[in-house]
């Protein structure tokens, strides 16, 4: 999966979750911003786990991938 595809997948999962669970949030822009922020949190958690648990070569490749996902999230 490309970084863009992963960014879209994560964003959409949070977006749908927020739409379904919070009727208080009525403006789509607010939900979009919240979805983006929640997705950043998830990606940061993944990067943190990678840093703590893998060897350097694998770590570098995986961190680069997830940093690219974050860049794609910023474009959403």
Backbone as XML, in Angstrom:
<?xml version="1.0"?>
<chain id="A" units="angstrom">
  <residue number="1" name="UNK">
    <atom name="N" x="0.849" y="-1.176" z="0.000"/>
    <atom name="CA" x="0.000" y="0.000" z="0.000"/>
    <atom name="C" x="0.897" y="1.243" z="0.000"/>
  </residue>
  <residue number="2" name="UNK">
    <atom name="N" x="0.558" y="2.188" z="-0.837"/>
    <atom name="CA" x="1.365" y="3.410" z="-0.900"/>
    <atom name="C" x="1.081" y="4.289" z="0.329"/>
  </residue>
  <residue number="3" name="UNK">
    <atom name="N" x="1.986" y="5.223" z="0.637"/>
    <atom name="CA" x="1.702" y="6.147" z="1.734"/>
    <atom name="C" x="0.396" y="6.916" z="1.536"/>
  </residue>
  <residue number="4" name="UNK">
    <atom name="N" x="0.102" y="7.320" z="0.310"/>
    <atom name="CA" x="-1.146" y="8.041" z="0.047"/>
    <atom name="C" x="-2.353" y="7.156" z="0.326"/>
  </residue>
  <residue number="5" name="UNK">
    <atom name="N" x="-2.315" y="5.920" z="-0.124"/>
    <atom name="CA" x="-3.430" y="4.998" z="0.122"/>
    <atom name="C" x="-3.622" y="4.770" z="1.619"/>
  </residue>
  <residue number="6" name="UNK">
    <atom name="N" x="-2.532" y="4.593" z="2.364"/>
    <atom name="CA" x="-2.623" y="4.382" z="3.807"/>
    <atom name="C" x="-3.174" y="5.626" z="4.492"/>
  </residue>
  <residue number="7" name="UNK">
    <atom name="N" x="-2.717" y="6.804" z="4.081"/>
    <atom name="CA" x="-3.224" y="8.056" z="4.655"/>
    <atom name="C" x="-4.722" y="8.179" z="4.416"/>
  </residue>
  <residue number="8" name="UNK">
    <atom name="N" x="-5.160" y="7.890" z="3.194"/>
    <atom name="CA" x="-6.589" y="7.943" z="2.875"/>
    <atom name="C" x="-7.383" y="6.944" z="3.708"/>
  </residue>
  <residue number="9" name="UNK">
    <atom name="N" x="-6.849" y="5.743" z="3.859"/>
    <atom name="CA" x="-7.538" y="4.709" z="4.635"/>
    <atom name="C" x="-7.709" y="5.128" z="6.084"/>
  </residue>
  <residue number="10" name="UNK">
    <atom name="N" x="-6.621" y="5.567" z="6.705"/>
    <atom name="CA" x="-6.703" y="5.974" z="8.112"/>
    <atom name="C" x="-7.627" y="7.166" z="8.302"/>
  </residue>
  <residue number="11" name="UNK">
    <atom name="N" x="-7.494" y="8.156" z="7.451"/>
    <atom name="CA" x="-8.334" y="9.346" z="7.540"/>
    <atom name="C" x="-9.810" y="8.969" z="7.428"/>
  </residue>
  <residue number="12" name="UNK">
    <atom name="N" x="-10.137" y="8.139" z="6.456"/>
    <atom name="CA" x="-11.524" y="7.746" z="6.233"/>
    <atom name="C" x="-12.088" y="6.974" z="7.416"/>
  </residue>
  <residue number="13" name="UNK">
    <atom name="N" x="-11.296" y="6.103" z="8.004"/>
    <atom name="CA" x="-11.764" y="5.333" z="9.166"/>
    <atom name="C" x="-12.123" y="6.249" z="10.324"/>
  </residue>
  <residue number="14" name="UNK">
    <atom name="N" x="-11.274" y="7.229" z="10.610"/>
    <atom name="CA" x="-11.579" y="8.183" z="11.678"/>
    <atom name="C" x="-12.751" y="9.075" z="11.300"/>
  </residue>
  <residue number="15" name="UNK">
    <atom name="N" x="-12.806" y="9.508" z="10.066"/>
    <atom name="CA" x="-13.869" y="10.390" z="9.606"/>
    <atom name="C" x="-15.233" y="9.721" z="9.782"/>
  </residue>
  <residue number="16" name="UNK">
    <atom name="N" x="-15.350" y="8.486" z="9.322"/>
    <atom name="CA" x="-16.604" y="7.746" z="9.444"/>
    <atom name="C" x="-16.958" y="7.528" z="10.917"/>
  </residue>
  <residue number="17" name="UNK">
    <atom name="N" x="-15.962" y="7.183" z="11.721"/>
    <atom name="CA" x="-16.205" y="6.981" z="13.145"/>
    <atom name="C" x="-16.768" y="8.246" z="13.785"/>
  </residue>
  <residue number="18" name="UNK">
    <atom name="N" x="-16.189" y="9.381" z="13.469"/>
    <atom name="CA" x="-16.669" y="10.639" z="14.045"/>
    <atom name="C" x="-18.069" y="10.987" z="13.563"/>
  </residue>
  <residue number="19" name="UNK">
    <atom name="N" x="-18.349" y="10.743" z="12.308"/>
    <atom name="CA" x="-19.688" y="11.011" z="11.779"/>
    <atom name="C" x="-20.740" y="10.162" z="12.485"/>
  </residue>
  <residue number="20" name="UNK">
    <atom name="N" x="-20.398" y="8.926" z="12.757"/>
    <atom name="CA" x="-21.350" y="8.004" z="13.360"/>
    <atom name="C" x="-21.526" y="8.205" z="14.858"/>
  </residue>
  <residue number="21" name="UNK">
    <atom name="N" x="-20.514" y="8.700" z="15.546"/>
    <atom name="CA" x="-20.566" y="8.719" z="17.007"/>
    <atom name="C" x="-20.813" y="10.076" z="17.631"/>
  </residue>
  <residue number="22" name="UNK">
    <atom name="N" x="-20.687" y="11.158" z="16.899"/>
    <atom name="CA" x="-20.831" y="12.462" z="17.534"/>
    <atom name="C" x="-21.776" y="13.357" z="16.751"/>
  </residue>
  <residue number="23" name="UNK">
    <atom name="N" x="-23.043" y="13.339" z="17.142"/>
    <atom name="CA" x="-24.024" y="14.177" z="16.465"/>
    <atom name="C" x="-23.867" y="15.645" z="16.841"/>
  </residue>
  <residue number="24" name="UNK">
    <atom name="N" x="-23.089" y="15.939" z="17.868"/>
    <atom name="CA" x="-22.831" y="17.318" z="18.273"/>
    <atom name="C" x="-21.996" y="18.062" z="17.232"/>
  </residue>
  <residue number="25" name="UNK">
    <atom name="N" x="-21.152" y="17.329" z="16.525"/>
    <atom name="CA" x="-20.291" y="17.951" z="15.520"/>
    <atom name="C" x="-21.060" y="17.985" z="14.212"/>
  </residue>
  <residue number="26" name="UNK">
    <atom name="N" x="-21.505" y="19.158" z="13.818"/>
    <atom name="CA" x="-22.346" y="19.230" z="12.635"/>
    <atom name="C" x="-21.623" y="19.760" z="11.407"/>
  </residue>
  <residue number="27" name="UNK">
    <atom name="N" x="-20.544" y="20.456" z="11.578"/>
    <atom name="CA" x="-19.860" y="21.009" z="10.424"/>
    <atom name="C" x="-18.820" y="20.036" z="9.896"/>
  </residue>
  <residue number="28" name="UNK">
    <atom name="N" x="-18.888" y="19.765" z="8.611"/>
    <atom name="CA" x="-17.980" y="18.802" z="8.006"/>
    <atom name="C" x="-16.526" y="19.216" z="8.148"/>
  </residue>
  <residue number="29" name="UNK">
    <atom name="N" x="-16.233" y="20.502" z="8.094"/>
    <atom name="CA" x="-14.848" y="20.958" z="8.216"/>
    <atom name="C" x="-14.280" y="20.604" z="9.582"/>
  </residue>
  <residue number="30" name="UNK">
    <atom name="N" x="-15.091" y="20.712" z="10.623"/>
    <atom name="CA" x="-14.644" y="20.367" z="11.973"/>
    <atom name="C" x="-14.318" y="18.884" z="12.048"/>
  </residue>
  <residue number="31" name="UNK">
    <atom name="N" x="-15.157" y="18.064" z="11.472"/>
    <atom name="CA" x="-14.925" y="16.624" z="11.468"/>
    <atom name="C" x="-13.667" y="16.302" z="10.673"/>
  </residue>
  <residue number="32" name="UNK">
    <atom name="N" x="-13.461" y="16.990" z="9.569"/>
    <atom name="CA" x="-12.266" y="16.767" z="8.763"/>
    <atom name="C" x="-10.999" y="17.093" z="9.541"/>
  </residue>
  <residue number="33" name="UNK">
    <atom name="N" x="-10.996" y="18.207" z="10.240"/>
    <atom name="CA" x="-9.835" y="18.603" z="11.044"/>
    <atom name="C" x="-9.590" y="17.592" z="12.158"/>
  </residue>
  <residue number="34" name="UNK">
    <atom name="N" x="-10.648" y="17.179" z="12.837"/>
    <atom name="CA" x="-10.503" y="16.187" z="13.903"/>
    <atom name="C" x="-9.990" y="14.859" z="13.357"/>
  </residue>
  <residue number="35" name="UNK">
    <atom name="N" x="-10.491" y="14.452" z="12.213"/>
    <atom name="CA" x="-10.032" y="13.203" z="11.601"/>
    <atom name="C" x="-8.544" y="13.272" z="11.297"/>
  </residue>
  <residue number="36" name="UNK">
    <atom name="N" x="-8.107" y="14.395" z="10.770"/>
    <atom name="CA" x="-6.695" y="14.570" z="10.456"/>
    <atom name="C" x="-5.851" y="14.497" z="11.725"/>
  </residue>
  <residue number="37" name="UNK">
    <atom name="N" x="-6.277" y="15.159" z="12.783"/>
    <atom name="CA" x="-5.518" y="15.158" z="14.024"/>
    <atom name="C" x="-5.462" y="13.761" z="14.656"/>
  </residue>
  <residue number="38" name="UNK">
    <atom name="N" x="-6.573" y="13.044" z="14.635"/>
    <atom name="CA" x="-6.596" y="11.689" z="15.171"/>
    <atom name="C" x="-5.685" y="10.763" z="14.371"/>
  </residue>
  <residue number="39" name="UNK">
    <atom name="N" x="-5.655" y="10.954" z="13.071"/>
    <atom name="CA" x="-4.798" y="10.137" z="12.229"/>
    <atom name="C" x="-3.325" y="10.419" z="12.512"/>
  </residue>
  <residue number="40" name="UNK">
    <atom name="N" x="-2.985" y="11.691" z="12.734"/>
    <atom name="CA" x="-1.610" y="12.030" z="13.128"/>
    <atom name="C" x="-1.228" y="11.308" z="14.412"/>
  </residue>
  <residue number="41" name="UNK">
    <atom name="N" x="-2.141" y="11.257" z="15.362"/>
    <atom name="CA" x="-1.876" y="10.573" z="16.631"/>
    <atom name="C" x="-1.553" y="9.101" z="16.373"/>
  </residue>
  <residue number="42" name="UNK">
    <atom name="N" x="-2.362" y="8.457" z="15.540"/>
    <atom name="CA" x="-2.143" y="7.033" z="15.244"/>
    <atom name="C" x="-0.794" y="6.806" z="14.573"/>
  </residue>
  <residue number="43" name="UNK">
    <atom name="N" x="-0.456" y="7.640" z="13.599"/>
    <atom name="CA" x="0.808" y="7.474" z="12.890"/>
    <atom name="C" x="1.987" y="7.732" z="13.831"/>
  </residue>
  <residue number="44" name="UNK">
    <atom name="N" x="1.877" y="8.734" z="14.679"/>
    <atom name="CA" x="2.943" y="8.997" z="15.654"/>
    <atom name="C" x="3.149" y="7.803" z="16.584"/>
  </residue>
  <residue number="45" name="UNK">
    <atom name="N" x="2.068" y="7.152" z="16.972"/>
    <atom name="CA" x="2.165" y="5.961" z="17.816"/>
    <atom name="C" x="2.891" y="4.831" z="17.085"/>
  </residue>
  <residue number="46" name="UNK">
    <atom name="N" x="2.577" y="4.657" z="15.822"/>
    <atom name="CA" x="3.228" y="3.619" z="15.025"/>
    <atom name="C" x="4.723" y="3.904" z="14.913"/>
  </residue>
  <residue number="47" name="UNK">
    <atom name="N" x="5.070" y="5.144" z="14.611"/>
    <atom name="CA" x="6.485" y="5.518" z="14.489"/>
    <atom name="C" x="7.207" y="5.286" z="15.807"/>
  </residue>
  <residue number="48" name="UNK">
    <atom name="N" x="6.589" y="5.657" z="16.902"/>
    <atom name="CA" x="7.211" y="5.466" z="18.215"/>
    <atom name="C" x="7.483" y="3.991" z="18.480"/>
  </residue>
  <residue number="49" name="UNK">
    <atom name="N" x="6.531" y="3.139" z="18.134"/>
    <atom name="CA" x="6.726" y="1.702" z="18.327"/>
    <atom name="C" x="7.858" y="1.170" z="17.449"/>
  </residue>
  <residue number="50" name="UNK">
    <atom name="N" x="7.925" y="1.637" z="16.223"/>
    <atom name="CA" x="9.003" y="1.214" z="15.322"/>
    <atom name="C" x="10.352" y="1.590" z="15.912"/>
  </residue>
  <residue number="51" name="UNK">
    <atom name="N" x="10.476" y="2.804" z="16.397"/>
    <atom name="CA" x="11.736" y="3.286" z="16.964"/>
    <atom name="C" x="12.181" y="2.400" z="18.122"/>
  </residue>
  <residue number="52" name="UNK">
    <atom name="N" x="11.233" y="1.931" z="18.900"/>
    <atom name="CA" x="11.557" y="1.144" z="20.087"/>
    <atom name="C" x="11.784" y="-0.330" z="19.814"/>
  </residue>
  <residue number="53" name="UNK">
    <atom name="N" x="11.380" y="-0.849" z="18.641"/>
    <atom name="CA" x="11.337" y="-2.301" z="18.534"/>
    <atom name="C" x="12.042" y="-2.954" z="17.353"/>
  </residue>
  <residue number="54" name="UNK">
    <atom name="N" x="12.662" y="-2.232" z="16.443"/>
    <atom name="CA" x="13.253" y="-2.906" z="15.285"/>
    <atom name="C" x="14.708" y="-2.507" z="15.078"/>
  </residue>
  <residue number="55" name="UNK">
    <atom name="N" x="15.388" y="-3.299" z="14.241"/>
    <atom name="CA" x="16.784" y="-2.978" z="13.934"/>
    <atom name="C" x="16.856" y="-1.738" z="13.037"/>
  </residue>
  <residue number="56" name="UNK">
    <atom name="N" x="18.041" y="-1.189" z="12.897"/>
    <atom name="CA" x="18.210" y="0.102" z="12.233"/>
    <atom name="C" x="17.787" y="0.136" z="10.770"/>
  </residue>
  <residue number="57" name="UNK">
    <atom name="N" x="18.115" y="-0.882" z="9.991"/>
    <atom name="CA" x="17.761" y="-0.867" z="8.571"/>
    <atom name="C" x="16.248" y="-0.914" z="8.379"/>
  </residue>
  <residue number="58" name="UNK">
    <atom name="N" x="15.597" y="-1.835" z="9.057"/>
    <atom name="CA" x="14.141" y="-1.946" z="8.964"/>
    <atom name="C" x="13.496" y="-0.690" z="9.534"/>
  </residue>
  <residue number="59" name="UNK">
    <atom name="N" x="14.029" y="-0.215" z="10.639"/>
    <atom name="CA" x="13.498" y="0.975" z="11.294"/>
    <atom name="C" x="13.493" y="2.160" z="10.336"/>
  </residue>
  <residue number="60" name="UNK">
    <atom name="N" x="14.579" y="2.389" z="9.651"/>
    <atom name="CA" x="14.691" y="3.527" z="8.738"/>
    <atom name="C" x="13.646" y="3.453" z="7.623"/>
  </residue>
  <residue number="61" name="UNK">
    <atom name="N" x="13.507" y="2.289" z="7.005"/>
    <atom name="CA" x="12.548" y="2.131" z="5.915"/>
    <atom name="C" x="11.122" y="2.344" z="6.404"/>
  </residue>
  <residue number="62" name="UNK">
    <atom name="N" x="10.782" y="1.784" z="7.554"/>
    <atom name="CA" x="9.417" y="1.899" z="8.068"/>
    <atom name="C" x="9.106" y="3.321" z="8.521"/>
  </residue>
  <residue number="63" name="UNK">
    <atom name="N" x="10.068" y="3.977" z="9.145"/>
    <atom name="CA" x="9.840" y="5.352" z="9.580"/>
    <atom name="C" x="9.672" y="6.270" z="8.370"/>
  </residue>
  <residue number="64" name="UNK">
    <atom name="N" x="10.480" y="6.079" z="7.343"/>
    <atom name="CA" x="10.330" y="6.882" z="6.124"/>
    <atom name="C" x="8.932" y="6.695" z="5.543"/>
  </residue>
  <residue number="65" name="UNK">
    <atom name="N" x="8.465" y="5.455" z="5.490"/>
    <atom name="CA" x="7.118" y="5.180" z="4.972"/>
    <atom name="C" x="6.065" y="5.939" z="5.771"/>
  </residue>
  <residue number="66" name="UNK">
    <atom name="N" x="6.105" y="5.837" z="7.087"/>
    <atom name="CA" x="5.078" y="6.467" z="7.920"/>
    <atom name="C" x="5.189" y="7.983" z="7.928"/>
  </residue>
  <residue number="67" name="UNK">
    <atom name="N" x="6.373" y="8.524" z="7.767"/>
    <atom name="CA" x="6.513" y="9.976" z="7.630"/>
    <atom name="C" x="5.866" y="10.443" z="6.318"/>
  </residue>
  <residue number="68" name="UNK">
    <atom name="N" x="5.983" y="9.636" z="5.273"/>
    <atom name="CA" x="5.320" y="9.964" z="4.007"/>
    <atom name="C" x="3.807" y="9.888" z="4.160"/>
  </residue>
  <residue number="69" name="UNK">
    <atom name="N" x="3.321" y="8.928" z="4.938"/>
    <atom name="CA" x="1.883" y="8.855" z="5.217"/>
    <atom name="C" x="1.434" y="10.156" z="5.884"/>
  </residue>
  <residue number="70" name="UNK">
    <atom name="N" x="2.205" y="10.633" z="6.857"/>
    <atom name="CA" x="1.849" y="11.890" z="7.528"/>
    <atom name="C" x="1.816" y="13.051" z="6.534"/>
  </residue>
  <residue number="71" name="UNK">
    <atom name="N" x="2.738" y="13.074" z="5.597"/>
    <atom name="CA" x="2.745" y="14.136" z="4.590"/>
    <atom name="C" x="1.473" y="14.078" z="3.746"/>
  </residue>
  <residue number="72" name="UNK">
    <atom name="N" x="1.031" y="12.867" z="3.426"/>
    <atom name="CA" x="-0.197" y="12.723" z="2.654"/>
    <atom name="C" x="-1.422" y="13.134" z="3.473"/>
  </residue>
  <residue number="73" name="UNK">
    <atom name="N" x="-1.403" y="12.868" z="4.767"/>
    <atom name="CA" x="-2.514" y="13.271" z="5.635"/>
    <atom name="C" x="-2.642" y="14.788" z="5.624"/>
  </residue>
  <residue number="74" name="UNK">
    <atom name="N" x="-1.519" y="15.482" z="5.648"/>
    <atom name="CA" x="-1.557" y="16.952" z="5.632"/>
    <atom name="C" x="-2.230" y="17.492" z="4.385"/>
  </residue>
  <residue number="75" name="UNK">
    <atom name="N" x="-2.208" y="16.732" z="3.301"/>
    <atom name="CA" x="-2.816" y="17.175" z="2.048"/>
    <atom name="C" x="-4.313" y="16.943" z="2.002"/>
  </residue>
  <residue number="76" name="UNK">
    <atom name="N" x="-4.841" y="16.148" z="2.930"/>
    <atom name="CA" x="-6.273" y="15.825" z="2.913"/>
    <atom name="C" x="-7.112" y="17.008" z="3.346"/>
  </residue>
</chain>
